[in-house]
XYZ file of C-alpha atoms in Angstrom:
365
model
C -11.421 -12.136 14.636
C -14.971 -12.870 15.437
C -15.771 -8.874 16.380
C -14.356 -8.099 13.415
C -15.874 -9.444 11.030
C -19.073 -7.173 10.632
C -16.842 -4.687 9.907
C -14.677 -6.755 7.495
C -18.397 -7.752 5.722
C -18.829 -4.165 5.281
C -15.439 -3.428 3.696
C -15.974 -6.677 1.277
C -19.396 -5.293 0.347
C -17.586 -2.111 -0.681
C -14.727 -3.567 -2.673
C -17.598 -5.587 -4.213
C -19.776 -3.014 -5.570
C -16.475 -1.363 -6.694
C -15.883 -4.557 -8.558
C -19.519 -4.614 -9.950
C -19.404 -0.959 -11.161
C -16.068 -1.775 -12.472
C -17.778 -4.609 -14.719
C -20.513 -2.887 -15.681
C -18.393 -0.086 -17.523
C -15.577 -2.712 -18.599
C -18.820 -4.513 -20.183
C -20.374 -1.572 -21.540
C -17.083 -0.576 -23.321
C -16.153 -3.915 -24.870
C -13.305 -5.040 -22.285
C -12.949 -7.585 -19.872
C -12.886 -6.514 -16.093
C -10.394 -9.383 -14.587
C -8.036 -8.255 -17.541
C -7.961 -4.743 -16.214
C -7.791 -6.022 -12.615
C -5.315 -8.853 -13.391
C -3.083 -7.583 -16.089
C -2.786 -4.106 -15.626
C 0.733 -1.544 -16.107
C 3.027 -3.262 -12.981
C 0.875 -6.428 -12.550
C 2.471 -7.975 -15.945
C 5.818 -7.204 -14.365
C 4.959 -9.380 -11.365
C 3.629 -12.265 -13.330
C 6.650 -12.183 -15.805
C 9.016 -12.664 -12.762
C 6.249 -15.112 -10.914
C 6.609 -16.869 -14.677
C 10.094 -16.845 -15.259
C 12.103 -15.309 -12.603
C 14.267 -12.099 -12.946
C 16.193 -11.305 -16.083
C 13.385 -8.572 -17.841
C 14.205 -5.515 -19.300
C 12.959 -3.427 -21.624
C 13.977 -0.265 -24.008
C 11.811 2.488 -23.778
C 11.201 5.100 -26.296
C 13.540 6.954 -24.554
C 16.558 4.954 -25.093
C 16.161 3.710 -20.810
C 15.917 0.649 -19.633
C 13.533 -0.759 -17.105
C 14.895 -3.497 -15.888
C 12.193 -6.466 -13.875
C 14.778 -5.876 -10.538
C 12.714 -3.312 -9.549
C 10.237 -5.402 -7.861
C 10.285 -6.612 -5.162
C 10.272 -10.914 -4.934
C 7.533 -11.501 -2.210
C 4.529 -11.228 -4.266
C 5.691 -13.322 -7.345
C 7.042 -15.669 -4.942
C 3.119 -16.177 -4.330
C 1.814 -16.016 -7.321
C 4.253 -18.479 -8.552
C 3.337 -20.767 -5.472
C -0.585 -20.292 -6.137
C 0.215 -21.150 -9.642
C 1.804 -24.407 -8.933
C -1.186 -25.177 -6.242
C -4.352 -24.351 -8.194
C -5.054 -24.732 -12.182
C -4.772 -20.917 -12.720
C -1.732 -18.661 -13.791
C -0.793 -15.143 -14.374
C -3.062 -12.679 -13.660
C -5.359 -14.985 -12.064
C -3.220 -16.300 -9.463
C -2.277 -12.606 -8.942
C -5.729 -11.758 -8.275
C -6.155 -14.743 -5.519
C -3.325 -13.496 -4.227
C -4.089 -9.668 -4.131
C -7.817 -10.974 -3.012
C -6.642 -13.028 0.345
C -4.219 -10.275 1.133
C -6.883 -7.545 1.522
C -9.165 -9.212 3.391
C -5.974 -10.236 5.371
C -5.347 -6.715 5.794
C -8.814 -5.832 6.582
C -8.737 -8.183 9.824
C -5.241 -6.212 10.434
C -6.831 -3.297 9.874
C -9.803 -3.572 12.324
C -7.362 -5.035 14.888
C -5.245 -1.586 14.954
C -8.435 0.352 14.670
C -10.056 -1.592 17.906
C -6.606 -1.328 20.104
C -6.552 2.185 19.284
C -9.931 3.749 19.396
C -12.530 0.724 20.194
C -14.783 -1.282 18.307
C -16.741 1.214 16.560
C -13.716 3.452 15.776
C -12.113 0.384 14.207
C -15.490 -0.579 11.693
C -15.525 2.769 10.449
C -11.453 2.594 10.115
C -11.808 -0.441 7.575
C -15.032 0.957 5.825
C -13.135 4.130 5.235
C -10.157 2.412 3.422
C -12.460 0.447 1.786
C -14.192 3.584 0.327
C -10.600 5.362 -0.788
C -10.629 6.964 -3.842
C -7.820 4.615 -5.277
C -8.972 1.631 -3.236
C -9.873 0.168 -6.680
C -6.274 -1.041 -5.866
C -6.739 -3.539 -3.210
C -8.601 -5.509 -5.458
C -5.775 -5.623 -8.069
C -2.910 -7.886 -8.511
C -0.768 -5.758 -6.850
C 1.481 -5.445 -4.022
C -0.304 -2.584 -2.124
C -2.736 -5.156 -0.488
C 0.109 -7.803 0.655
C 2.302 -4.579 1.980
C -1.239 -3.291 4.096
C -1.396 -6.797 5.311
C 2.169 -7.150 6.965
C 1.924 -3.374 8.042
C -1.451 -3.715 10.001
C -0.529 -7.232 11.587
C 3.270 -5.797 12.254
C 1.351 -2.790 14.202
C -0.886 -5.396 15.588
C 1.958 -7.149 17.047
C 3.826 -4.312 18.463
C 0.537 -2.970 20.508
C 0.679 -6.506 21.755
C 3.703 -7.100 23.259
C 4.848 -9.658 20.413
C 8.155 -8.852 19.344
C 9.184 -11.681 17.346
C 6.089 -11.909 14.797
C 6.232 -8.109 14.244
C 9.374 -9.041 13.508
C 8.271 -11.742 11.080
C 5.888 -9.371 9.543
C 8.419 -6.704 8.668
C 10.583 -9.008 6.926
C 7.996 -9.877 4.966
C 7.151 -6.258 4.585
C 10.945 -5.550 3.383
C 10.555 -8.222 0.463
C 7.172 -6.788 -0.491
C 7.942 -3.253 -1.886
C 10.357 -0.491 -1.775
C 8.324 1.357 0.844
C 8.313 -1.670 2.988
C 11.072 -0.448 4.848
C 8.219 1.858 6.831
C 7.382 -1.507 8.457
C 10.811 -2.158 9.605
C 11.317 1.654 10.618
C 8.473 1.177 12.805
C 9.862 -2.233 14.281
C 13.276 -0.661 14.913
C 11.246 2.374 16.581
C 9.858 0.714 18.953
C 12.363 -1.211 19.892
C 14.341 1.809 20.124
C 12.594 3.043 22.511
C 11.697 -0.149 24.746
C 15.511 -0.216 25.599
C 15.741 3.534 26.172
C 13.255 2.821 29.436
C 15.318 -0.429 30.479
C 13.176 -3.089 28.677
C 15.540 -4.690 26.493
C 14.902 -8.100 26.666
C 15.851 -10.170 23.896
C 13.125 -10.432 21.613
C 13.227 -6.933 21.644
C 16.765 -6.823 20.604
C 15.873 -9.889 17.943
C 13.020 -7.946 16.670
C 15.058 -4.088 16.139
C 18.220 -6.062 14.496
C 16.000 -8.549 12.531
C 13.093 -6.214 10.886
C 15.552 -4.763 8.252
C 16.984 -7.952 6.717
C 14.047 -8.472 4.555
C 14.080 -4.584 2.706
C 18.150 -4.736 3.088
C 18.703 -7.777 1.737
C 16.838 -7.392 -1.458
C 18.301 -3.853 -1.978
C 21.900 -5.420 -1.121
C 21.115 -8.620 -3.601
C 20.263 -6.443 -6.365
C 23.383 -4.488 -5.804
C 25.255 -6.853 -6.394
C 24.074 -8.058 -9.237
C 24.348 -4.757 -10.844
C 27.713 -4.394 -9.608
C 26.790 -1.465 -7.222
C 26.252 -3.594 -3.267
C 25.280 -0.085 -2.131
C 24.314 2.091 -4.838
C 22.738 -0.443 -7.348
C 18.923 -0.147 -6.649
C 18.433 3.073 -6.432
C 20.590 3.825 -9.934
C 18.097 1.432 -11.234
C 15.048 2.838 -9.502
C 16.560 6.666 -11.061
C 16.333 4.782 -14.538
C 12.493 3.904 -13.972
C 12.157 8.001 -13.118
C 11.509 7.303 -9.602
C 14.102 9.403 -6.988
C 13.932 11.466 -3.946
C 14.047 14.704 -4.545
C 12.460 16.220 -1.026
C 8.765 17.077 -2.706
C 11.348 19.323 -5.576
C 8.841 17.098 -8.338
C 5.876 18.191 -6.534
C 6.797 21.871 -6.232
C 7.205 21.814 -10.388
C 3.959 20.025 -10.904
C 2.093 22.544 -9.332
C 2.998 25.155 -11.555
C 1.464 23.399 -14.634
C -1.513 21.288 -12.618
C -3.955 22.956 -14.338
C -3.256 21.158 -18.058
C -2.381 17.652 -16.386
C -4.721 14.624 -16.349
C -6.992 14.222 -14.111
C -5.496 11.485 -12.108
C -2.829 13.933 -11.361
C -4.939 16.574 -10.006
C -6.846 14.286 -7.397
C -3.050 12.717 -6.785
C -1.756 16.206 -6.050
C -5.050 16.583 -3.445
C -5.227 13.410 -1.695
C -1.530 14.072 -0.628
C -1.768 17.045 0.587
C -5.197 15.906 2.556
C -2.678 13.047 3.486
C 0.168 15.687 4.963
C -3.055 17.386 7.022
C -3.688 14.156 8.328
C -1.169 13.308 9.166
C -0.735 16.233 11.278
C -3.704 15.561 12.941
C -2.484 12.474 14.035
C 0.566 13.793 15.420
C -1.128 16.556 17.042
C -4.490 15.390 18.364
C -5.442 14.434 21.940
C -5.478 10.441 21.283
C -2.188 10.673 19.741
C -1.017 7.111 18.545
C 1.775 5.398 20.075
C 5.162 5.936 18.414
C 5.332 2.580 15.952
C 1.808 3.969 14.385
C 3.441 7.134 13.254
C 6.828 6.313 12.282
C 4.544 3.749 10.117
C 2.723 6.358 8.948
C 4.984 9.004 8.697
C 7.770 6.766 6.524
C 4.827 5.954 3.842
C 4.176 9.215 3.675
C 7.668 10.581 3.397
C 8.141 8.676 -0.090
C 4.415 9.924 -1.761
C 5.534 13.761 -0.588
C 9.270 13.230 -0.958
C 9.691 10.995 -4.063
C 10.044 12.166 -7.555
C 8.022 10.574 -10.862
C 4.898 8.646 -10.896
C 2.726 11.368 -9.852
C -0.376 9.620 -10.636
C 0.351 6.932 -8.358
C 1.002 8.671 -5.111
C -2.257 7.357 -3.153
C -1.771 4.238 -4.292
C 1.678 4.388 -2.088
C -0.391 5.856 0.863
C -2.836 2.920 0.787
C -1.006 1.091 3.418
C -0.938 4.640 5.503
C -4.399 3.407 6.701
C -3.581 5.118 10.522
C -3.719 8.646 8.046
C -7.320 7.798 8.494
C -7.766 7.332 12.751
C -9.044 11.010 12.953
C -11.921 10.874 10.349
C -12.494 7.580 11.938
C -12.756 9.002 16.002
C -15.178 12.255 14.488
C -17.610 9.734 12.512
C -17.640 7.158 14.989
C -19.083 9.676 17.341
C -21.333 11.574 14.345
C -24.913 11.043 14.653
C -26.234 8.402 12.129
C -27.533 10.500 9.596
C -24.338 12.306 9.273
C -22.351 9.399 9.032
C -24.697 7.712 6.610
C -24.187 10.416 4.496
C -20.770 11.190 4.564
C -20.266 7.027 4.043
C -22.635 7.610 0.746
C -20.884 10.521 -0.872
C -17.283 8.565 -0.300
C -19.151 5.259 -1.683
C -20.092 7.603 -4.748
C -16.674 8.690 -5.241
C -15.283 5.548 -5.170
C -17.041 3.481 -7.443
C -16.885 6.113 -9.934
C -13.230 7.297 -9.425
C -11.920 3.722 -9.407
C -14.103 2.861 -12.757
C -12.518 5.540 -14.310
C -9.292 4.870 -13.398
C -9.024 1.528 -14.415
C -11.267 2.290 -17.615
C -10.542 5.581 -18.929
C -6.814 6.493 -18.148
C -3.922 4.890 -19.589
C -1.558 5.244 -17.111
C -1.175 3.112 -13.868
C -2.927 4.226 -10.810
C-alpha cells in the first residue's frame, strides 16, 4: 500500500482537476456540479432502490417498461448503509460511495500493475485510467468504480495465491453489475486451469464453484420474480434495449456514424482502440497470465458484442483497466519528455471530454 500511494496521489490529482473543470463549467452554466455527479441518468435508479427497495418501473414513450430489476443490489445496498451511518442521503451517499470505491480500485489497480510489469509500469497504469476519456465516471455515483474495485483486488488475489478472497471479491463482483460475471469468469479460469496441472486443492475448488453465486443468484432471483428462473433477466434487460447481438448493432451504426452525436463517435473509437488492445495484450511478449485476459476479454465481449446504449460503451470498459498494460510498458520506458507530453495531451482530453459529457449531452455516458 505504502509504494503505491504516489501513484494513487497522482490518479486523485487527476480525478480532481476533472472535478474542478467539471465545476467551473457546471458554474459557468447555472448548474450544480454534485447534482450532475450525484443524480445523473442511472444514478437516480440506484438511489430509488437504496431509498425504497425494488418495485420501480416506468412507461416510456414507447409504450416499454423499464423496470428498477435491472440493477444490480450491491451498490444500493451501500448507499442505503452509508445513508443510515452518516447524515447524508441520495446522491450524496452515492457519491461517498462511488468516491471510496475508486480510490479502492486505484490501490487494486497499482497492485496488478506492480505484479505485472513493476513499480513504474504500475504508476503509469493508474495515471492512465485516471486520464480516460470517460473516467469522468469514476467519480460518479455509479457502479463502474465499485465493479473496478472487486475486479483489480479479485486479480490481485489470484496473482497471489489467495483463492478464497478472490473468491470473495467475485461475489461481490456478481452483485455489482451485469458484466460482473467477467470477475467470476476469470475466478473459474484460473481455477480451471490450476486443476488441469494437478493443483486442486480445496480452496481452489471453493473458489471455481463459489465465484458465480453472486452474478447467478441475482440473475436467478430476478427470474423468479418475473416468472422466467432462467429467461427472466435478460427479457427484461431486451425491454431496456440492451441484448447481444454479436457487434450486429455496431455493424448498423457505422453506416450512419457520420450524423450521430458526438458521444457516439468517440464510443465507436475507443472500442475499437479497445479490440487493438486488446490484441496487443494477447499477443505481446509479456503476455498476462490467463485470469488477466479472460478479465479483460469478458468486459470487452459485452461493449463489442452487446446491442443499445452505444454511448455508453467505455464506460463498460472502465473496469478493462489491463486493456491499458501495453501503453503502460512503452511509456514507462519513454524518455521523460515524451511521456510528459503524451500524459498532457490525455490530461487535456479528459478534462474537456468529461466536462462535456456531463454538461452538454443529454444522454448517459
Amino acid at each position: 500500500m505504502r509504494r503505491a500511494a504516489p501513484a494513487v496521489a497522482l490518479f486523485l490529482a487527476a480525478r480532481s482537476a476533472g472535478a474542478v473543470a467539471l465545476a467551473f463549467w457546471s458554474w459557468r452554466t447555472g448548474r450544480d456540479p454534485l447534482g450532475l455527479l450525484g443524480n445523473s441518468w442511472d444514478s437516480r435508479w440506484y438511489t430509488s432502490i437504496a431509498a425504497h427497495g425494488y418495485g420501480l418501473t416506468v412507461l416510456r414513450p414507447s409504450g416499454h417498461t423499464d423496470s428498477d430489476l435491472a440493477f444490480f443490489p450491491a451498490y444500493p445496498a451501500l448507499v442505503r448503509g452509508v445513508s443510515w451511518l452518516l447524515p447524508v442521503t441520495g446522491g450524496g451517499a452515492g457519491l461517498l460511495v462511488s468516491w471510496a470505491a475508486m480510490v479502492v480500485a486505484a490501490f487494486g489497480v497499482h497492485s496488478v500493475g506492480e505484479r505485472l510489469g513493476g513499480r513504474r509500469t504500475a504508476a503509469v497504469l493508474v495515471l492512465l485510467w485516471a486520464l480516460l476519456p470517460h473516467s469522468v465516471v469514476l467519480s460518479m455515483a455509479y457502479t463502474e468504480p465499485l465493479l473496478a474495485a472487486s475486479g483489480a483486488w479479485c486479480l490481485y488475489a489470484l496473482l497471489s495465491g489467495r483463492w478464497l478472497w478472490a473468491a470473495a471479491a467475485a461475489v461481490a463482483a456478481g452483485l455489482t453489475r451485469p458484466n460482473g460475471y467477467a470477475v467470476a469468469a476469470a475466478v473459474c479460469a484460473a481455477a480451471l486451469l490450476a486443476v488441469c496441472r494437478g493443483r486442486g486443492t480445496w480452496k481452489v475448488w471453493a473458489a471455481g464453484l463459489t465465484a458465480p453465486l453472486g452474478w447467478a443468484g441475482y440473475v436467478l432471483w430476478v427470474g423468479s420474480r418475473t416468472g422466467d428462473l432462467l429467461g427472466g433477466y435478460v427479457r427484461l434487460q431486451g425491454r431496456w434495449g440492451s441484448q447481444f447481438d454479436f457487434g450486429a448493432g455496431w455493424v448498423r451504426l457505422m453506416g450512419s456514424i457520420a450524423g450521430k452525436p458526438l458521444p457516439y463517435q468517440v464510443s465507436l473509437l475507443i472500442v475499437a482502440a479497445a479490440v487493438v488492445l486488446f490484441v496487443l495484450l494477447l499477443l505481446g511478449r509479456d503476455r498476462p497470465p490467463l485470469p488477466v485476459l479472460v478479465y479483460t476479454g469478458a468486459l470487452l465481449l459485452v461493449a463489442v458484442g452487446g446491442d443499445g446504449f452505444f454511448g455508453a460503451k467505455p464506460r463498460f470498459l472502465l473496469p478493462a483497466f489491463p486493456l491499458l498494460l501495453p501503453a503502460a510498458r512503452s511509456l514507462a520506458k519513454a524518455r521523460p519528455g515524451t511521456a510528459v507530453a503524451v500524459l498532457t495531451a490525455l490530461t487535456g482530453l479528459s478534462l474537456v471530454y468529461g466536462t462535456y459529457l456531463l454538461t452538454d449531452v443529454r444522454m448517459a455516458p
